[in-house]
Tab-separated table of C-alpha atoms in Angstrom:
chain	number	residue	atom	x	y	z
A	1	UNK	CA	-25.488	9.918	1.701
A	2	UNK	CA	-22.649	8.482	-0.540
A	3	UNK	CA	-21.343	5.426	0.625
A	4	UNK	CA	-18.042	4.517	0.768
A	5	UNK	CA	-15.694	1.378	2.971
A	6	UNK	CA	-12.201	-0.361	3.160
A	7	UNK	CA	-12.307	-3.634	2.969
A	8	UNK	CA	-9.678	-6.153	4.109
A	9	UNK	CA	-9.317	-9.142	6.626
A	10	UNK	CA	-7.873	-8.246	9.240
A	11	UNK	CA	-9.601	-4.926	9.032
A	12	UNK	CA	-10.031	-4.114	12.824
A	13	UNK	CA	-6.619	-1.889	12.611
A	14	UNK	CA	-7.842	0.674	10.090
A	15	UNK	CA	-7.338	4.003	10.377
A	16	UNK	CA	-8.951	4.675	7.101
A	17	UNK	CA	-12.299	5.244	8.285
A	18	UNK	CA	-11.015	8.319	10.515
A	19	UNK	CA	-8.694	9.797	8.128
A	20	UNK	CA	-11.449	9.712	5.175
A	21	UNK	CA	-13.922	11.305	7.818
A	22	UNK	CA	-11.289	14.205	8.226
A	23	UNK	CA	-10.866	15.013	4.171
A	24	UNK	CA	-14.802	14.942	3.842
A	25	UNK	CA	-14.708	17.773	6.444
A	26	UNK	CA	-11.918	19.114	5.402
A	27	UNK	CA	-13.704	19.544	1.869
A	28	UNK	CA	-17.058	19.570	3.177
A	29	UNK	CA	-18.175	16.579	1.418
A	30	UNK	CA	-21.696	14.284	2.191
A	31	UNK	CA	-20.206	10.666	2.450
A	32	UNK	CA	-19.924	7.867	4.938
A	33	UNK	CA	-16.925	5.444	4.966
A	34	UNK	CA	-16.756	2.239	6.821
A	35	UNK	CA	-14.807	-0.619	7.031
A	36	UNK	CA	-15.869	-4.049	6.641
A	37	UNK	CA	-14.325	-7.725	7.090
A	38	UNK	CA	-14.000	-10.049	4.222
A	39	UNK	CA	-14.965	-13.120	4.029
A	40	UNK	CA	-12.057	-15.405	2.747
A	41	UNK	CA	-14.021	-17.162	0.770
A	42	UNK	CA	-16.626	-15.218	-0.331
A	43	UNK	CA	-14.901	-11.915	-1.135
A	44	UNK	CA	-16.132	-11.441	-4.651
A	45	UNK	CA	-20.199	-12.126	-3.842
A	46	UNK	CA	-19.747	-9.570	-0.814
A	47	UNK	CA	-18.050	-6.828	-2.892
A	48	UNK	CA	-20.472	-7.082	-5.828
A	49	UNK	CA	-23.320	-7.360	-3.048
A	50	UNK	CA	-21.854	-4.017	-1.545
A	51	UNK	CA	-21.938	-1.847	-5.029
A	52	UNK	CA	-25.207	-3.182	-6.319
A	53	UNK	CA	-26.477	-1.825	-2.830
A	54	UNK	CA	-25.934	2.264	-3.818
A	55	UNK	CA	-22.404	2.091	-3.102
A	56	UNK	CA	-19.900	4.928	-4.834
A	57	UNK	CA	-16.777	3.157	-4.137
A	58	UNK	CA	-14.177	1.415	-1.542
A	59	UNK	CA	-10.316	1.423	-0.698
A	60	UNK	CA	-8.930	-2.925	-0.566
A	61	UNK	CA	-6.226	-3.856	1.699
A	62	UNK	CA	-4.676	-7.142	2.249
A	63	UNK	CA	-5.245	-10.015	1.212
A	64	UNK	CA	-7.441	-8.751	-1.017
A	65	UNK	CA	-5.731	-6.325	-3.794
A	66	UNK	CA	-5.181	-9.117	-6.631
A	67	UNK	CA	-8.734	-10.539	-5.563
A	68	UNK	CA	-10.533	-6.831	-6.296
A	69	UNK	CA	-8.552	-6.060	-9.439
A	70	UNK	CA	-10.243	-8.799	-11.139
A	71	UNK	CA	-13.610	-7.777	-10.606
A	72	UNK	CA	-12.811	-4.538	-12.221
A	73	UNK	CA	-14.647	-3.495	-15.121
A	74	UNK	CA	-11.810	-0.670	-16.367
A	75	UNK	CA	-8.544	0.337	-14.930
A	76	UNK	CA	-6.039	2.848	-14.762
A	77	UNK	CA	-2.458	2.583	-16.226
A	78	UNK	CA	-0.910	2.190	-12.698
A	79	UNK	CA	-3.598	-0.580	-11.413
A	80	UNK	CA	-3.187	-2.442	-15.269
A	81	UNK	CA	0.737	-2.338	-14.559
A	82	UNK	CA	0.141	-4.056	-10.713
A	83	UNK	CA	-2.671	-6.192	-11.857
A	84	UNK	CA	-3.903	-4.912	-7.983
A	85	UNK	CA	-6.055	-2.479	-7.050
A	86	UNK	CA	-6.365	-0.222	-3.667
A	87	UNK	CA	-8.840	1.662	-4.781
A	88	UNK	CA	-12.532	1.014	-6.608
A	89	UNK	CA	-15.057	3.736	-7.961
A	90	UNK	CA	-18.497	3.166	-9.724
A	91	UNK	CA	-18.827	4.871	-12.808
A	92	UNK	CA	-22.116	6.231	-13.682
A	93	UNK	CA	-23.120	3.385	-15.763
A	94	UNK	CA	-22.493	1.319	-13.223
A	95	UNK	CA	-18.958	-0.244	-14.529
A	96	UNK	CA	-16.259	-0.379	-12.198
A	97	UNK	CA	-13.419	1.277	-12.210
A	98	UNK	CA	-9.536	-0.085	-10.877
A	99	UNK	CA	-6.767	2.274	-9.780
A	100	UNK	CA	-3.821	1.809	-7.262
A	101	UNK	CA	-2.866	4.765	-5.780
A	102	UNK	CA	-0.402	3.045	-3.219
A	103	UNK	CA	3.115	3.957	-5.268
A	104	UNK	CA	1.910	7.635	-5.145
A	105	UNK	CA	1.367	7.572	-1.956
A	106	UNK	CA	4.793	5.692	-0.632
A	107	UNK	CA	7.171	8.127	-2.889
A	108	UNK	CA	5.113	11.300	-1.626
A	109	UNK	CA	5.502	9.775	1.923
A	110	UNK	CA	9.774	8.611	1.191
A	111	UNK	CA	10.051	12.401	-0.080
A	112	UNK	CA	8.766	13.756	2.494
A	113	UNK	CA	11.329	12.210	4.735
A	114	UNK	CA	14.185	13.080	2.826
A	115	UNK	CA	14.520	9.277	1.966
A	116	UNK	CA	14.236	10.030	-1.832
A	117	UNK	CA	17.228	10.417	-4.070
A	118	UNK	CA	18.014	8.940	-7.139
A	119	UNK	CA	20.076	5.883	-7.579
A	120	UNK	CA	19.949	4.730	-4.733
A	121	UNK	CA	19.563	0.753	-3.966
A	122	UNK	CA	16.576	-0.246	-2.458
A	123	UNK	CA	15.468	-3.489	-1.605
A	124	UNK	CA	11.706	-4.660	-1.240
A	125	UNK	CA	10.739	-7.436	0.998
A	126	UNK	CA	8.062	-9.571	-0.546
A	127	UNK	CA	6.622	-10.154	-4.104
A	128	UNK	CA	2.834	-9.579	-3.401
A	129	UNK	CA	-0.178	-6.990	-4.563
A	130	UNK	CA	1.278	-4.153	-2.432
A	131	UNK	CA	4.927	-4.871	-3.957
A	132	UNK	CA	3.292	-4.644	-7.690
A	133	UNK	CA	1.329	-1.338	-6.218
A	134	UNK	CA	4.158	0.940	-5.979
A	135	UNK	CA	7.159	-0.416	-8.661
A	136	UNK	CA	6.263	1.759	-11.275
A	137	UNK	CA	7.009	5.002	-9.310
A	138	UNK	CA	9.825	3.647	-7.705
A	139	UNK	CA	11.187	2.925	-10.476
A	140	UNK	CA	10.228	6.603	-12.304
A	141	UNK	CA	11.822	7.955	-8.984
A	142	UNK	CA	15.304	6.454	-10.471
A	143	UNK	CA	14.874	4.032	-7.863
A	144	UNK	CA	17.676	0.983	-8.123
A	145	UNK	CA	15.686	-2.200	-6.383
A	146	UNK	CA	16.065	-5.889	-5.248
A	147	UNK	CA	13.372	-7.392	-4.662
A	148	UNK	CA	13.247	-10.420	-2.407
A	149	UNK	CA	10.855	-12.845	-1.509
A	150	UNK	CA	11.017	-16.351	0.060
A	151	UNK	CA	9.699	-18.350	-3.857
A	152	UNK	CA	11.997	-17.258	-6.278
A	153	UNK	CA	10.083	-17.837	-9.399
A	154	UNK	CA	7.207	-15.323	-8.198
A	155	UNK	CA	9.983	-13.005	-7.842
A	156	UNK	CA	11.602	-13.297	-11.072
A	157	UNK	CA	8.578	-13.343	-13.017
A	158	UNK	CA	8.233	-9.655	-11.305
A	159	UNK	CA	11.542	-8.254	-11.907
A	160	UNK	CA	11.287	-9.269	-15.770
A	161	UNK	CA	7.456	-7.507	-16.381
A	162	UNK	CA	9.140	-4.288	-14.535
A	163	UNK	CA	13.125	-4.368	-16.281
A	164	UNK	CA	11.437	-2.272	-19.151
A	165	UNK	CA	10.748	0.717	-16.804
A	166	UNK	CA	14.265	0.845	-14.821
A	167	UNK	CA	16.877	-1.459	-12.504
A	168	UNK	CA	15.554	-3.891	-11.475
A	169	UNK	CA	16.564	-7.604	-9.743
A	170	UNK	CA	15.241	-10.538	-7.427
A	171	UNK	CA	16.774	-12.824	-5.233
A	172	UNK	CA	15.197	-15.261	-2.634
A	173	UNK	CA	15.487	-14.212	1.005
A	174	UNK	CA	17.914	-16.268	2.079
A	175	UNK	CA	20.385	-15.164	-0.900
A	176	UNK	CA	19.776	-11.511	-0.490
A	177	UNK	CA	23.162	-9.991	-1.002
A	178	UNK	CA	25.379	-8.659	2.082
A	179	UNK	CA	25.764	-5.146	1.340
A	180	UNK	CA	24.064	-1.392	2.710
A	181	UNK	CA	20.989	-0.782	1.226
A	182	UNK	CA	20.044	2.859	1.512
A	183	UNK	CA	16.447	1.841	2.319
A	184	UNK	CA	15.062	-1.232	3.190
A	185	UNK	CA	10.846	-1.436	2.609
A	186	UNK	CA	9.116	-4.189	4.199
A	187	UNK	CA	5.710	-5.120	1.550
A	188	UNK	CA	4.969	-8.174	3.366
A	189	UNK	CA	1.799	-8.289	5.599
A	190	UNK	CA	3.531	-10.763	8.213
A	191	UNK	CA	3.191	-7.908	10.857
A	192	UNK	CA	-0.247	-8.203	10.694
A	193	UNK	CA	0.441	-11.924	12.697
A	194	UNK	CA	3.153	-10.614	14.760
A	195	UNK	CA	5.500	-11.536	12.720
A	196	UNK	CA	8.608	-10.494	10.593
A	197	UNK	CA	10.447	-11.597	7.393
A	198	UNK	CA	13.400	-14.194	7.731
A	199	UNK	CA	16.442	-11.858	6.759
A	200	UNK	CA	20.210	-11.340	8.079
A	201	UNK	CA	20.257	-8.947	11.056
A	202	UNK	CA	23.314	-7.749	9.399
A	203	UNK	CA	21.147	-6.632	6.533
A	204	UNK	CA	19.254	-4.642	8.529
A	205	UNK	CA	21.922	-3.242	10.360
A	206	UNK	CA	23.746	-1.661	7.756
A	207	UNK	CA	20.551	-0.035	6.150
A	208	UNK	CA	20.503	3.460	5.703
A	209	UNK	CA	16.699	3.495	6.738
A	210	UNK	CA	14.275	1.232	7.005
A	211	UNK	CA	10.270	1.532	6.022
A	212	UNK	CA	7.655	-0.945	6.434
A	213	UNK	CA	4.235	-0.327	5.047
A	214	UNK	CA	2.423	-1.906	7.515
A	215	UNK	CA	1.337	0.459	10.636
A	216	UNK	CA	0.741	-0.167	13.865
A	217	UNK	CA	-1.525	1.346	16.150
A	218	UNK	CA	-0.031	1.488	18.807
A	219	UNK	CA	4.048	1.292	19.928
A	220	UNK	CA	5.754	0.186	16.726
A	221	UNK	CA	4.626	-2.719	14.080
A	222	UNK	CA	7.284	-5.768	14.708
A	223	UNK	CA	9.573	-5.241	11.718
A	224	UNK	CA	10.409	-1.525	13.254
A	225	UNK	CA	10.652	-2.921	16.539
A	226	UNK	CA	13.301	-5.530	15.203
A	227	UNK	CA	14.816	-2.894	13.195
A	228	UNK	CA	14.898	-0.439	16.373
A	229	UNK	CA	16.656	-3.141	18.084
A	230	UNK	CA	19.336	-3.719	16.020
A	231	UNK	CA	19.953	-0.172	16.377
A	232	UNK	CA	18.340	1.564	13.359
A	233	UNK	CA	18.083	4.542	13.445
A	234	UNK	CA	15.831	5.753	10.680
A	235	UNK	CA	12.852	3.698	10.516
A	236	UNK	CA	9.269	4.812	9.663
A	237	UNK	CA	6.345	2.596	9.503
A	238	UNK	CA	3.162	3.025	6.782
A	239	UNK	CA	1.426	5.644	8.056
A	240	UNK	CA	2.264	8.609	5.936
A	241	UNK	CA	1.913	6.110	2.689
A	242	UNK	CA	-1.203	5.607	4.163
A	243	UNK	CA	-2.670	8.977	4.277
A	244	UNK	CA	-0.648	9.541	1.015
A	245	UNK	CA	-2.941	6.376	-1.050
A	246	UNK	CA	-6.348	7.942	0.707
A	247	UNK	CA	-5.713	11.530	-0.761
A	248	UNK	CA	-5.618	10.588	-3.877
A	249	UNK	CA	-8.685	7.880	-3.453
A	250	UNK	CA	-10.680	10.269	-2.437
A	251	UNK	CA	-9.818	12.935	-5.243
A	252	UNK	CA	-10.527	10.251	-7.183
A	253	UNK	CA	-14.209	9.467	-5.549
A	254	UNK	CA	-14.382	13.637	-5.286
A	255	UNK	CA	-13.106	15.083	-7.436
A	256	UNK	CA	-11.368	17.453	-4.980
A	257	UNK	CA	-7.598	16.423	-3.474
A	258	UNK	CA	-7.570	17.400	-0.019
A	259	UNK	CA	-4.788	18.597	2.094
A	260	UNK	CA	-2.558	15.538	3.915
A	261	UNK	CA	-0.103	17.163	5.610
A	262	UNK	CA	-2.045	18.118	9.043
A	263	UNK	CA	-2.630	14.400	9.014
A	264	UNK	CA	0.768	12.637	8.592
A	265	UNK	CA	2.185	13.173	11.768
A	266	UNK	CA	-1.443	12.284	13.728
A	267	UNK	CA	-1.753	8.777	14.982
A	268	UNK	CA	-5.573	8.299	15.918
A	269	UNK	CA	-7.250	6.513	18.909
């Protein structure tokens, strides 16, 4: 049977093995898909290790995205423009091949909740792998964006390699400025510690809606939680994005897109 895993660390909190499970029903296709810790330090040795074994291919999460994307073989346009990958396949001749398939899956998932119209400012909390993922179609979706993060060189260095494909800026999180963003994307993985980004409640107050691409499994991840409580009224964590980013792994793996939408409003056990 075709062999398939995410890999991330923490990993525990995946709901990718169920949801991949479903689409290989769904399009009644002969694959396993598990998830598996990585080791910190020896990340690279335990992927290899994992595709010289029979393995077809694998989905990466944090902290790994940057980590995978280097092991890669040959890449699509969209994992070449985030230098980071979500998404591995092995090519017949054994080569691997690099795509990111997170930006597709956040704009499907901010369309579907009527959060997606263009010109609008948006501003992106952090300056990591899954910030790089999903730029490129936020910016094709006419998307105005800050992006802030606590080092502001990282940042900068970001917002120039993306200025050629729309509006684009970066700040440092203490400097973000004072005004209403119409959505407000947390990128950062600090809910993954219990934790949440250093940024003026008033900020997040005035948002128009707020969307962190973290989920939780159960209750709500800590950045909707502080949103919620600062009385926020449209807030939506990862969880559509995340079904969004399988769908088109798994067309990729496939060959066949299956169908998301009896999956996005599902939260699994």
């Amino acid at each position: 049977m075709d062999k398939y895993a995410v890999w991330g660390n923490p990993i525990a909190q995946s709901k990718s093995p169920q949801i991949h499970k479903i689409f290989a029903e769904q399009t009644q296709q002969m694959m396993e898909y598990g998830a598996i810790l990585g080791d910190l330090d020896n990340f690279e040795q335990q992927l290899l290790a994992f595709f010289q074994d029979g393995a077809k291919g694998c989905n990466i999460t944090a902290p790994f995205k940057e980590r995978a994307y280097a092991l890669a073989d040959e890449y699509s346009e969209r994992a070449l423009t985030a230098e980071a990958c979500n998404t591995l396949k092995r090519l017949e001749n054994g080569r691997l091949y690099a795509d990111n398939t997170d930006g597709a899956g956040l704009v499907s998932d901010l369309a579907r909740l009527g959060w997606l119209k263009p010109n609008q400012s948006m501003l992106i909390l952090g300056a990591g792998g899954a910030t790089k993922g999903v730029l490129l179609p936020l910016l094709q979706a006419q998307q105005n964006i800050t992006i802030a993060n606590r080092t502001l060189a990282k940042t900068q260095e970001l917002a120039m390699k993306f200025a050629q494909y729309g509006n684009v800026q970066a700040v440092e999180l203490a400097q973000i400025p004072v005004q209403k963003f119409d959505v407000i994307i947390n990128a950062t993985s600090l809910g993954l510690q219990g934790k949440t980004v250093e940024i003026s409640p008033e900020i997040l107050r005035s948002a128009g809606a707020i969307y962190d691409m973290q989920y939780a499994k159960e209750t709500d991840t800590p950045f909707i939680a502080l949103a919620k409580s600062l009385g926020v009224k449209k807030v939506s964590d990862g969880f559509g994005m995340l079904v969004g980013q399988a769908a088109h792994s798994f067309a990729l793996w496939r060959g066949v897109m299956p169908n998301v939408e009896t999956l996005i409003t599902r939260k699994f056990e």
